[in-house]
């Protein structure tokens, strides 16, 4: 009986120790929840492949404060949990999945062990007393995206999900998520029921495929001075009369973006490239969604653009330069 008694006591101690590992995380130190609205309709071609990004939010940067909220806690890291209230990933139905862009990478719950990501925030433990004095505050930079979870499925029409509100992520410790109200910060997406299937997709063609500014005279370099402008066009084609529009999202490759609108080549920072939509010369942003094609039933739409090259410095860097931007397209 003595051995059994010791075993039972050990088991109880292990259970109690496991429960003592817990973190509290709040936005701005006090806020336990926030909401991001999807306030636009999103059209989806049923021919799109699995893992196609259907919508992407703006970039967000929030201040998070975490602390170990129970005495007796051991050391642990902060974890970023995706879909914290949907363990089976069934609430949105078979066609949708919410993902997060974190630390330069698109992350989906179905691709992560435990549907979580370890953040580089570590606590050394709080053996006794109040743990709030060891709280850590850090920035969290991210954007959301909605991904197609199913393969192409011809014939589907109508809403992709009837769920309007969906908890997207929660911060917590290694031992799992605390589901007590107001215990840990939860970000909620609202408006997923604005997504619907349409009967055909669009294809894009860019002419010319490469914008070539040719040779440039480095004499007289002056910051903000326009060097050259080259026109190009993007044509959208679709095979049906479904009424929808197209939004686009330009992401830099081998380049950085300054002021949100200027693409700077990595191999020559003395020049910058800006894009304008004609004929109104509307500036086109990078890393932010913009309207490419207005909603209509037109099967062919041609948009004219202008690529503008300008100096960023008073001293030219001699040699070749190149920069690329990929384009993500979202149906509206």
mmCIF file of C-alpha atoms in Angstrom:
data_model
loop_
_atom_site.group_PDB
_atom_site.id
_atom_site.type_symbol
_atom_site.label_atom_id
_atom_site.label_comp_id
_atom_site.label_asym_id
_atom_site.label_seq_id
_atom_site.Cartn_x
_atom_site.Cartn_y
_atom_site.Cartn_z
ATOM 1 C CA UNK A 1 0.000 0.000 0.000
ATOM 2 C CA UNK A 2 2.869 2.369 0.709
ATOM 3 C CA UNK A 3 4.234 2.066 -2.848
ATOM 4 C CA UNK A 4 0.808 2.681 -4.351
ATOM 5 C CA UNK A 5 0.360 5.735 -2.131
ATOM 6 C CA UNK A 6 3.692 7.189 -3.260
ATOM 7 C CA UNK A 7 2.816 6.604 -6.914
ATOM 8 C CA UNK A 8 -0.534 8.387 -6.530
ATOM 9 C CA UNK A 9 1.149 11.335 -4.806
ATOM 10 C CA UNK A 10 3.738 11.572 -7.581
ATOM 11 C CA UNK A 11 1.004 11.550 -10.217
ATOM 12 C CA UNK A 12 -0.854 14.338 -8.442
ATOM 13 C CA UNK A 13 2.300 16.404 -8.156
ATOM 14 C CA UNK A 14 2.972 16.006 -11.877
ATOM 15 C CA UNK A 15 -0.542 17.090 -12.760
ATOM 16 C CA UNK A 16 -0.335 20.101 -10.484
ATOM 17 C CA UNK A 17 3.060 21.047 -11.903
ATOM 18 C CA UNK A 18 1.690 20.856 -15.444
ATOM 19 C CA UNK A 19 -1.210 23.155 -14.557
ATOM 20 C CA UNK A 20 1.141 25.695 -13.027
ATOM 21 C CA UNK A 21 2.776 26.443 -16.386
ATOM 22 C CA UNK A 22 0.730 29.353 -17.742
ATOM 23 C CA UNK A 23 1.175 32.677 -19.472
ATOM 24 C CA UNK A 24 -1.009 35.736 -19.716
ATOM 25 C CA UNK A 25 -0.603 37.919 -22.811
ATOM 26 C CA UNK A 26 -2.417 41.188 -23.484
ATOM 27 C CA UNK A 27 -2.289 43.785 -26.247
ATOM 28 C CA UNK A 28 -0.919 47.041 -24.804
ATOM 29 C CA UNK A 29 -0.735 45.227 -21.472
ATOM 30 C CA UNK A 30 -4.508 45.221 -20.838
ATOM 31 C CA UNK A 31 -6.501 44.370 -23.979
ATOM 32 C CA UNK A 32 -7.689 40.744 -24.256
ATOM 33 C CA UNK A 33 -9.318 40.878 -27.710
ATOM 34 C CA UNK A 34 -9.388 42.832 -30.950
ATOM 35 C CA UNK A 35 -11.278 42.606 -34.238
ATOM 36 C CA UNK A 36 -10.230 42.976 -37.869
ATOM 37 C CA UNK A 37 -13.049 43.495 -40.366
ATOM 38 C CA UNK A 38 -13.194 42.054 -43.884
ATOM 39 C CA UNK A 39 -15.417 44.809 -45.214
ATOM 40 C CA UNK A 40 -15.402 43.862 -48.878
ATOM 41 C CA UNK A 41 -16.954 41.090 -50.944
ATOM 42 C CA UNK A 42 -14.520 38.466 -52.230
ATOM 43 C CA UNK A 43 -15.234 36.417 -55.346
ATOM 44 C CA UNK A 44 -13.493 33.056 -55.714
ATOM 45 C CA UNK A 45 -13.113 30.975 -58.853
ATOM 46 C CA UNK A 46 -13.871 27.344 -58.090
ATOM 47 C CA UNK A 47 -11.028 26.397 -60.467
ATOM 48 C CA UNK A 48 -8.334 27.859 -58.187
ATOM 49 C CA UNK A 49 -5.848 25.332 -56.746
ATOM 50 C CA UNK A 50 -5.425 24.410 -53.096
ATOM 51 C CA UNK A 51 -3.475 26.946 -50.967
ATOM 52 C CA UNK A 52 -4.319 29.887 -53.247
ATOM 53 C CA UNK A 53 -4.386 33.091 -51.170
ATOM 54 C CA UNK A 54 -7.867 34.585 -51.599
ATOM 55 C CA UNK A 55 -7.500 37.687 -49.418
ATOM 56 C CA UNK A 56 -4.712 39.356 -47.465
ATOM 57 C CA UNK A 57 -5.041 42.012 -44.795
ATOM 58 C CA UNK A 58 -2.951 45.121 -44.331
ATOM 59 C CA UNK A 59 0.247 44.776 -42.316
ATOM 60 C CA UNK A 60 -0.256 45.210 -38.571
ATOM 61 C CA UNK A 61 2.154 45.968 -35.751
ATOM 62 C CA UNK A 62 0.861 45.679 -32.195
ATOM 63 C CA UNK A 63 2.522 45.808 -28.779
ATOM 64 C CA UNK A 64 2.146 42.631 -26.724
ATOM 65 C CA UNK A 65 2.929 42.172 -23.028
ATOM 66 C CA UNK A 66 3.245 38.656 -21.585
ATOM 67 C CA UNK A 67 3.956 37.396 -18.081
ATOM 68 C CA UNK A 68 3.774 34.141 -16.160
ATOM 69 C CA UNK A 69 0.573 34.447 -14.177
ATOM 70 C CA UNK A 70 1.062 31.642 -11.653
ATOM 71 C CA UNK A 71 3.760 31.173 -9.052
ATOM 72 C CA UNK A 72 5.689 27.933 -9.384
ATOM 73 C CA UNK A 73 5.967 28.139 -13.166
ATOM 74 C CA UNK A 74 9.107 26.851 -14.849
ATOM 75 C CA UNK A 75 10.863 28.306 -17.865
ATOM 76 C CA UNK A 76 8.932 28.469 -21.147
ATOM 77 C CA UNK A 77 8.621 30.264 -24.478
ATOM 78 C CA UNK A 78 5.695 32.299 -25.817
ATOM 79 C CA UNK A 79 3.804 30.534 -28.596
ATOM 80 C CA UNK A 80 1.635 31.908 -31.389
ATOM 81 C CA UNK A 81 -1.420 29.620 -31.771
ATOM 82 C CA UNK A 82 -3.453 29.679 -34.998
ATOM 83 C CA UNK A 83 -7.217 28.935 -35.050
ATOM 84 C CA UNK A 84 -7.322 28.680 -31.234
ATOM 85 C CA UNK A 85 -11.054 27.889 -30.985
ATOM 86 C CA UNK A 86 -11.207 25.457 -33.911
ATOM 87 C CA UNK A 87 -9.121 22.377 -32.999
ATOM 88 C CA UNK A 88 -10.539 20.257 -35.810
ATOM 89 C CA UNK A 89 -10.353 23.057 -38.414
ATOM 90 C CA UNK A 90 -13.957 22.343 -39.373
ATOM 91 C CA UNK A 91 -15.821 25.519 -38.448
ATOM 92 C CA UNK A 92 -15.173 27.303 -41.762
ATOM 93 C CA UNK A 93 -16.156 24.279 -43.839
ATOM 94 C CA UNK A 94 -14.055 22.345 -46.390
ATOM 95 C CA UNK A 95 -12.954 25.258 -48.569
ATOM 96 C CA UNK A 96 -11.320 27.888 -46.315
ATOM 97 C CA UNK A 97 -8.341 28.201 -44.004
ATOM 98 C CA UNK A 98 -7.045 31.262 -42.138
ATOM 99 C CA UNK A 99 -3.282 31.807 -42.217
ATOM 100 C CA UNK A 100 -0.807 34.308 -40.826
ATOM 101 C CA UNK A 101 2.213 36.025 -42.356
ATOM 102 C CA UNK A 102 4.767 36.095 -39.545
ATOM 103 C CA UNK A 103 8.504 36.788 -39.683
ATOM 104 C CA UNK A 104 8.462 36.921 -43.477
ATOM 105 C CA UNK A 105 6.678 33.581 -43.955
ATOM 106 C CA UNK A 106 3.103 32.549 -44.771
ATOM 107 C CA UNK A 107 1.971 30.006 -42.163
ATOM 108 C CA UNK A 108 -1.052 27.706 -42.295
ATOM 109 C CA UNK A 109 -2.332 25.650 -39.387
ATOM 110 C CA UNK A 110 -2.321 22.481 -41.513
ATOM 111 C CA UNK A 111 1.419 22.919 -42.089
ATOM 112 C CA UNK A 112 2.431 23.446 -38.440
ATOM 113 C CA UNK A 113 3.001 20.907 -35.695
ATOM 114 C CA UNK A 114 0.402 21.640 -33.041
ATOM 115 C CA UNK A 115 -0.902 24.553 -35.124
ATOM 116 C CA UNK A 116 1.550 26.859 -33.338
ATOM 117 C CA UNK A 117 4.783 28.836 -33.812
ATOM 118 C CA UNK A 118 7.404 29.403 -31.106
ATOM 119 C CA UNK A 119 8.269 33.081 -30.686
ATOM 120 C CA UNK A 120 11.744 34.212 -29.534
ATOM 121 C CA UNK A 121 10.331 35.379 -26.172
ATOM 122 C CA UNK A 122 11.429 33.232 -23.231
ATOM 123 C CA UNK A 123 10.663 33.280 -19.498
ATOM 124 C CA UNK A 124 13.088 31.751 -17.034
ATOM 125 C CA UNK A 125 10.418 30.760 -14.541
ATOM 126 C CA UNK A 126 8.608 32.243 -11.562
ATOM 127 C CA UNK A 127 9.094 29.990 -8.526
ATOM 128 C CA UNK A 128 7.142 32.098 -6.010
ATOM 129 C CA UNK A 129 5.336 35.391 -5.419
ATOM 130 C CA UNK A 130 3.971 37.730 -8.057
ATOM 131 C CA UNK A 131 5.330 37.201 -11.582
ATOM 132 C CA UNK A 132 4.151 40.474 -13.149
ATOM 133 C CA UNK A 133 7.466 42.171 -12.421
ATOM 134 C CA UNK A 134 9.043 39.832 -15.001
ATOM 135 C CA UNK A 135 6.606 40.832 -17.759
ATOM 136 C CA UNK A 136 8.066 41.273 -21.247
ATOM 137 C CA UNK A 137 6.747 43.688 -23.864
ATOM 138 C CA UNK A 138 7.521 43.121 -27.535
ATOM 139 C CA UNK A 139 6.209 44.107 -30.994
ATOM 140 C CA UNK A 140 4.204 41.622 -33.031
ATOM 141 C CA UNK A 141 4.252 42.269 -36.790
ATOM 142 C CA UNK A 142 1.908 40.271 -39.023
ATOM 143 C CA UNK A 143 -0.803 40.175 -41.641
ATOM 144 C CA UNK A 144 -3.648 37.724 -42.154
ATOM 145 C CA UNK A 145 -4.558 35.824 -45.268
ATOM 146 C CA UNK A 146 -7.434 33.538 -46.219
ATOM 147 C CA UNK A 147 -6.389 30.461 -48.144
ATOM 148 C CA UNK A 148 -8.313 27.963 -50.278
ATOM 149 C CA UNK A 149 -8.152 24.643 -48.439
ATOM 150 C CA UNK A 150 -9.779 22.507 -51.131
ATOM 151 C CA UNK A 151 -8.587 21.503 -54.628
ATOM 152 C CA UNK A 152 -10.388 22.769 -57.771
ATOM 153 C CA UNK A 153 -14.076 21.897 -57.577
ATOM 154 C CA UNK A 154 -15.995 22.722 -60.790
ATOM 155 C CA UNK A 155 -19.652 23.578 -60.434
ATOM 156 C CA UNK A 156 -19.580 25.186 -56.998
ATOM 157 C CA UNK A 157 -21.526 28.437 -56.668
ATOM 158 C CA UNK A 158 -22.468 30.678 -53.748
ATOM 159 C CA UNK A 159 -20.966 31.308 -50.277
ATOM 160 C CA UNK A 160 -17.793 29.500 -49.207
ATOM 161 C CA UNK A 161 -18.740 29.634 -45.522
ATOM 162 C CA UNK A 162 -21.648 30.748 -43.373
ATOM 163 C CA UNK A 163 -19.360 31.650 -40.456
ATOM 164 C CA UNK A 164 -19.060 35.449 -40.090
ATOM 165 C CA UNK A 165 -16.735 35.562 -37.045
ATOM 166 C CA UNK A 166 -13.585 33.495 -36.492
ATOM 167 C CA UNK A 167 -10.869 33.678 -33.783
ATOM 168 C CA UNK A 168 -7.623 33.779 -35.787
ATOM 169 C CA UNK A 169 -4.828 33.589 -33.223
ATOM 170 C CA UNK A 170 -3.937 33.600 -29.534
ATOM 171 C CA UNK A 171 -0.664 33.969 -27.662
ATOM 172 C CA UNK A 172 0.040 31.539 -24.829
ATOM 173 C CA UNK A 173 2.656 29.247 -23.295
ATOM 174 C CA UNK A 174 4.067 25.829 -24.178
ATOM 175 C CA UNK A 175 1.481 23.961 -22.088
ATOM 176 C CA UNK A 176 -1.435 24.905 -24.339
ATOM 177 C CA UNK A 177 -4.078 27.587 -24.504
ATOM 178 C CA UNK A 178 -5.934 29.147 -21.605
ATOM 179 C CA UNK A 179 -9.579 29.405 -22.632
ATOM 180 C CA UNK A 180 -10.745 31.414 -19.618
ATOM 181 C CA UNK A 181 -12.447 34.684 -20.658
ATOM 182 C CA UNK A 182 -10.120 37.692 -20.866
ATOM 183 C CA UNK A 183 -7.075 35.616 -19.897
ATOM 184 C CA UNK A 184 -5.091 35.876 -23.128
ATOM 185 C CA UNK A 185 -5.249 38.130 -26.162
ATOM 186 C CA UNK A 186 -7.303 36.740 -29.073
ATOM 187 C CA UNK A 187 -7.523 38.362 -32.531
ATOM 188 C CA UNK A 188 -10.862 37.836 -34.274
ATOM 189 C CA UNK A 189 -11.669 38.097 -37.986
ATOM 190 C CA UNK A 190 -15.157 39.297 -38.937
ATOM 191 C CA UNK A 191 -16.717 39.085 -42.393
ATOM 192 C CA UNK A 192 -15.591 35.724 -43.776
ATOM 193 C CA UNK A 193 -19.158 35.119 -44.979
ATOM 194 C CA UNK A 194 -18.555 37.815 -47.638
ATOM 195 C CA UNK A 195 -16.734 35.207 -49.746
ATOM 196 C CA UNK A 196 -18.523 33.507 -52.668
ATOM 197 C CA UNK A 197 -17.738 31.244 -55.583
ATOM 198 C CA UNK A 198 -17.990 32.538 -59.181
ATOM 199 C CA UNK A 199 -18.194 30.419 -62.313
ATOM 200 C CA UNK A 200 -14.934 31.370 -64.041
ATOM 201 C CA UNK A 201 -11.496 32.795 -63.330
ATOM 202 C CA UNK A 202 -9.451 35.555 -64.955
ATOM 203 C CA UNK A 203 -6.021 35.360 -66.536
ATOM 204 C CA UNK A 204 -3.578 38.276 -66.679
ATOM 205 C CA UNK A 205 -1.059 39.210 -69.339
ATOM 206 C CA UNK A 206 1.544 41.950 -68.985
ATOM 207 C CA UNK A 207 2.982 43.769 -72.003
ATOM 208 C CA UNK A 208 5.902 44.165 -72.173
ATOM 209 C CA UNK A 209 6.759 41.442 -69.651
ATOM 210 C CA UNK A 210 9.939 43.294 -68.678
ATOM 211 C CA UNK A 211 10.104 47.080 -68.375
ATOM 212 C CA UNK A 212 13.501 48.094 -69.773
ATOM 213 C CA UNK A 213 14.686 51.620 -69.017
ATOM 214 C CA UNK A 214 17.700 51.214 -71.313
ATOM 215 C CA UNK A 215 20.897 53.194 -70.840
ATOM 216 C CA UNK A 216 20.894 56.067 -68.346
ATOM 217 C CA UNK A 217 23.175 59.077 -68.238
ATOM 218 C CA UNK A 218 24.531 59.432 -64.704
ATOM 219 C CA UNK A 219 25.431 63.076 -65.213
ATOM 220 C CA UNK A 220 23.225 65.482 -63.266
ATOM 221 C CA UNK A 221 21.906 62.948 -60.756
ATOM 222 C CA UNK A 222 19.634 64.724 -58.295
ATOM 223 C CA UNK A 223 17.391 63.185 -55.632
ATOM 224 C CA UNK A 224 13.722 62.914 -56.727
ATOM 225 C CA UNK A 225 14.563 63.905 -60.302
ATOM 226 C CA UNK A 226 12.675 61.800 -62.874
ATOM 227 C CA UNK A 227 15.032 59.970 -65.239
ATOM 228 C CA UNK A 228 12.665 58.147 -67.577
ATOM 229 C CA UNK A 229 9.072 56.863 -67.870
ATOM 230 C CA UNK A 230 8.083 53.680 -69.717
ATOM 231 C CA UNK A 231 4.465 52.588 -70.406
ATOM 232 C CA UNK A 232 3.176 49.048 -69.987
ATOM 233 C CA UNK A 233 -0.250 47.393 -69.786
ATOM 234 C CA UNK A 234 -2.005 44.607 -67.894
ATOM 235 C CA UNK A 235 -4.872 42.820 -69.656
ATOM 236 C CA UNK A 236 -7.442 40.758 -67.730
ATOM 237 C CA UNK A 237 -9.339 38.037 -69.633
ATOM 238 C CA UNK A 238 -12.224 35.868 -68.442
ATOM 239 C CA UNK A 239 -14.409 33.308 -70.220
ATOM 240 C CA UNK A 240 -17.795 34.092 -68.646
ATOM 241 C CA UNK A 241 -20.016 37.059 -67.811
ATOM 242 C CA UNK A 242 -19.823 36.751 -64.007
ATOM 243 C CA UNK A 243 -19.772 40.157 -62.357
ATOM 244 C CA UNK A 244 -16.650 40.630 -60.262
ATOM 245 C CA UNK A 245 -13.550 42.784 -60.003
ATOM 246 C CA UNK A 246 -9.882 42.139 -59.358
ATOM 247 C CA UNK A 247 -7.662 43.582 -56.657
ATOM 248 C CA UNK A 248 -3.883 43.174 -56.726
ATOM 249 C CA UNK A 249 -1.024 43.073 -54.196
ATOM 250 C CA UNK A 250 2.535 43.786 -55.377
ATOM 251 C CA UNK A 251 5.388 42.179 -53.420
ATOM 252 C CA UNK A 252 9.040 43.164 -54.033
ATOM 253 C CA UNK A 253 11.702 40.646 -55.039
ATOM 254 C CA UNK A 254 15.418 41.536 -54.926
ATOM 255 C CA UNK A 255 14.312 45.011 -53.848
ATOM 256 C CA UNK A 256 12.958 46.994 -50.917
ATOM 257 C CA UNK A 257 10.090 49.469 -50.714
ATOM 258 C CA UNK A 258 10.389 52.981 -49.289
ATOM 259 C CA UNK A 259 7.465 55.347 -48.631
ATOM 260 C CA UNK A 260 5.093 52.528 -49.677
ATOM 261 C CA UNK A 261 5.312 53.458 -53.378
ATOM 262 C CA UNK A 262 8.969 53.323 -54.467
ATOM 263 C CA UNK A 263 10.738 50.087 -55.397
ATOM 264 C CA UNK A 264 14.478 50.281 -54.699
ATOM 265 C CA UNK A 265 16.754 47.644 -56.339
ATOM 266 C CA UNK A 266 19.034 45.828 -53.929
ATOM 267 C CA UNK A 267 21.939 46.156 -56.378
ATOM 268 C CA UNK A 268 21.562 49.916 -56.913
ATOM 269 C CA UNK A 269 20.029 52.080 -54.208
ATOM 270 C CA UNK A 270 20.647 55.342 -56.087
ATOM 271 C CA UNK A 271 17.474 54.825 -58.161
ATOM 272 C CA UNK A 272 13.836 54.042 -57.413
ATOM 273 C CA UNK A 273 10.892 52.825 -59.496
ATOM 274 C CA UNK A 274 7.301 53.985 -59.024
ATOM 275 C CA UNK A 275 4.168 52.778 -60.837
ATOM 276 C CA UNK A 276 1.202 54.903 -61.923
ATOM 277 C CA UNK A 277 -2.170 53.907 -63.329
ATOM 278 C CA UNK A 278 -3.135 55.831 -66.442
ATOM 279 C CA UNK A 279 -4.680 58.142 -67.455
ATOM 280 C CA UNK A 280 -5.083 59.729 -63.997
ATOM 281 C CA UNK A 281 -1.480 58.924 -62.953
ATOM 282 C CA UNK A 282 -2.726 57.317 -59.736
ATOM 283 C CA UNK A 283 0.212 56.030 -57.685
ATOM 284 C CA UNK A 284 0.196 52.242 -57.160
ATOM 285 C CA UNK A 285 1.324 50.963 -53.712
ATOM 286 C CA UNK A 286 3.553 48.009 -52.941
ATOM 287 C CA UNK A 287 2.731 45.588 -50.099
ATOM 288 C CA UNK A 288 -0.845 46.859 -50.034
ATOM 289 C CA UNK A 289 -3.971 45.784 -51.889
ATOM 290 C CA UNK A 290 -5.300 48.070 -54.649
ATOM 291 C CA UNK A 291 -8.033 47.931 -57.307
ATOM 292 C CA UNK A 292 -6.770 46.499 -60.585
ATOM 293 C CA UNK A 293 -10.102 45.887 -62.382
ATOM 294 C CA UNK A 294 -13.413 47.422 -61.337
ATOM 295 C CA UNK A 295 -16.438 45.110 -60.875
ATOM 296 C CA UNK A 296 -18.087 44.382 -64.203
ATOM 297 C CA UNK A 297 -19.207 41.601 -66.550
ATOM 298 C CA UNK A 298 -16.632 42.612 -69.200
ATOM 299 C CA UNK A 299 -14.601 39.702 -70.488
ATOM 300 C CA UNK A 300 -11.623 41.809 -71.610
ATOM 301 C CA UNK A 301 -10.242 44.740 -69.611
ATOM 302 C CA UNK A 302 -7.004 46.559 -70.496
ATOM 303 C CA UNK A 303 -5.303 48.734 -67.878
ATOM 304 C CA UNK A 304 -2.489 51.089 -68.863
ATOM 305 C CA UNK A 305 0.344 51.898 -66.476
ATOM 306 C CA UNK A 306 3.510 53.962 -66.367
ATOM 307 C CA UNK A 307 6.797 52.873 -64.755
ATOM 308 C CA UNK A 308 8.766 55.886 -63.565
ATOM 309 C CA UNK A 309 12.496 55.756 -62.831
ATOM 310 C CA UNK A 310 13.938 58.513 -60.652
ATOM 311 C CA UNK A 311 17.090 59.325 -58.719
ATOM 312 C CA UNK A 312 17.099 58.818 -54.962
ATOM 313 C CA UNK A 313 20.536 60.334 -54.340
ATOM 314 C CA UNK A 314 22.794 63.048 -55.746
ATOM 315 C CA UNK A 315 25.479 60.470 -56.478
ATOM 316 C CA UNK A 316 24.772 57.791 -59.088
ATOM 317 C CA UNK A 317 25.888 54.199 -58.526
ATOM 318 C CA UNK A 318 27.258 52.990 -61.864
ATOM 319 C CA UNK A 319 26.326 49.610 -63.318
ATOM 320 C CA UNK A 320 23.251 47.521 -64.046
ATOM 321 C CA UNK A 321 20.242 47.333 -61.762
ATOM 322 C CA UNK A 322 17.144 45.163 -61.656
ATOM 323 C CA UNK A 323 14.121 44.752 -59.418
ATOM 324 C CA UNK A 324 11.074 42.513 -59.590
ATOM 325 C CA UNK A 325 7.588 42.610 -58.130
ATOM 326 C CA UNK A 326 5.256 39.625 -58.013
ATOM 327 C CA UNK A 327 1.514 40.227 -58.223
ATOM 328 C CA UNK A 328 -1.136 38.423 -56.146
ATOM 329 C CA UNK A 329 -4.664 38.768 -57.514
ATOM 330 C CA UNK A 330 -7.835 38.751 -55.402
ATOM 331 C CA UNK A 331 -11.345 38.389 -56.814
ATOM 332 C CA UNK A 332 -13.933 40.909 -55.604
#
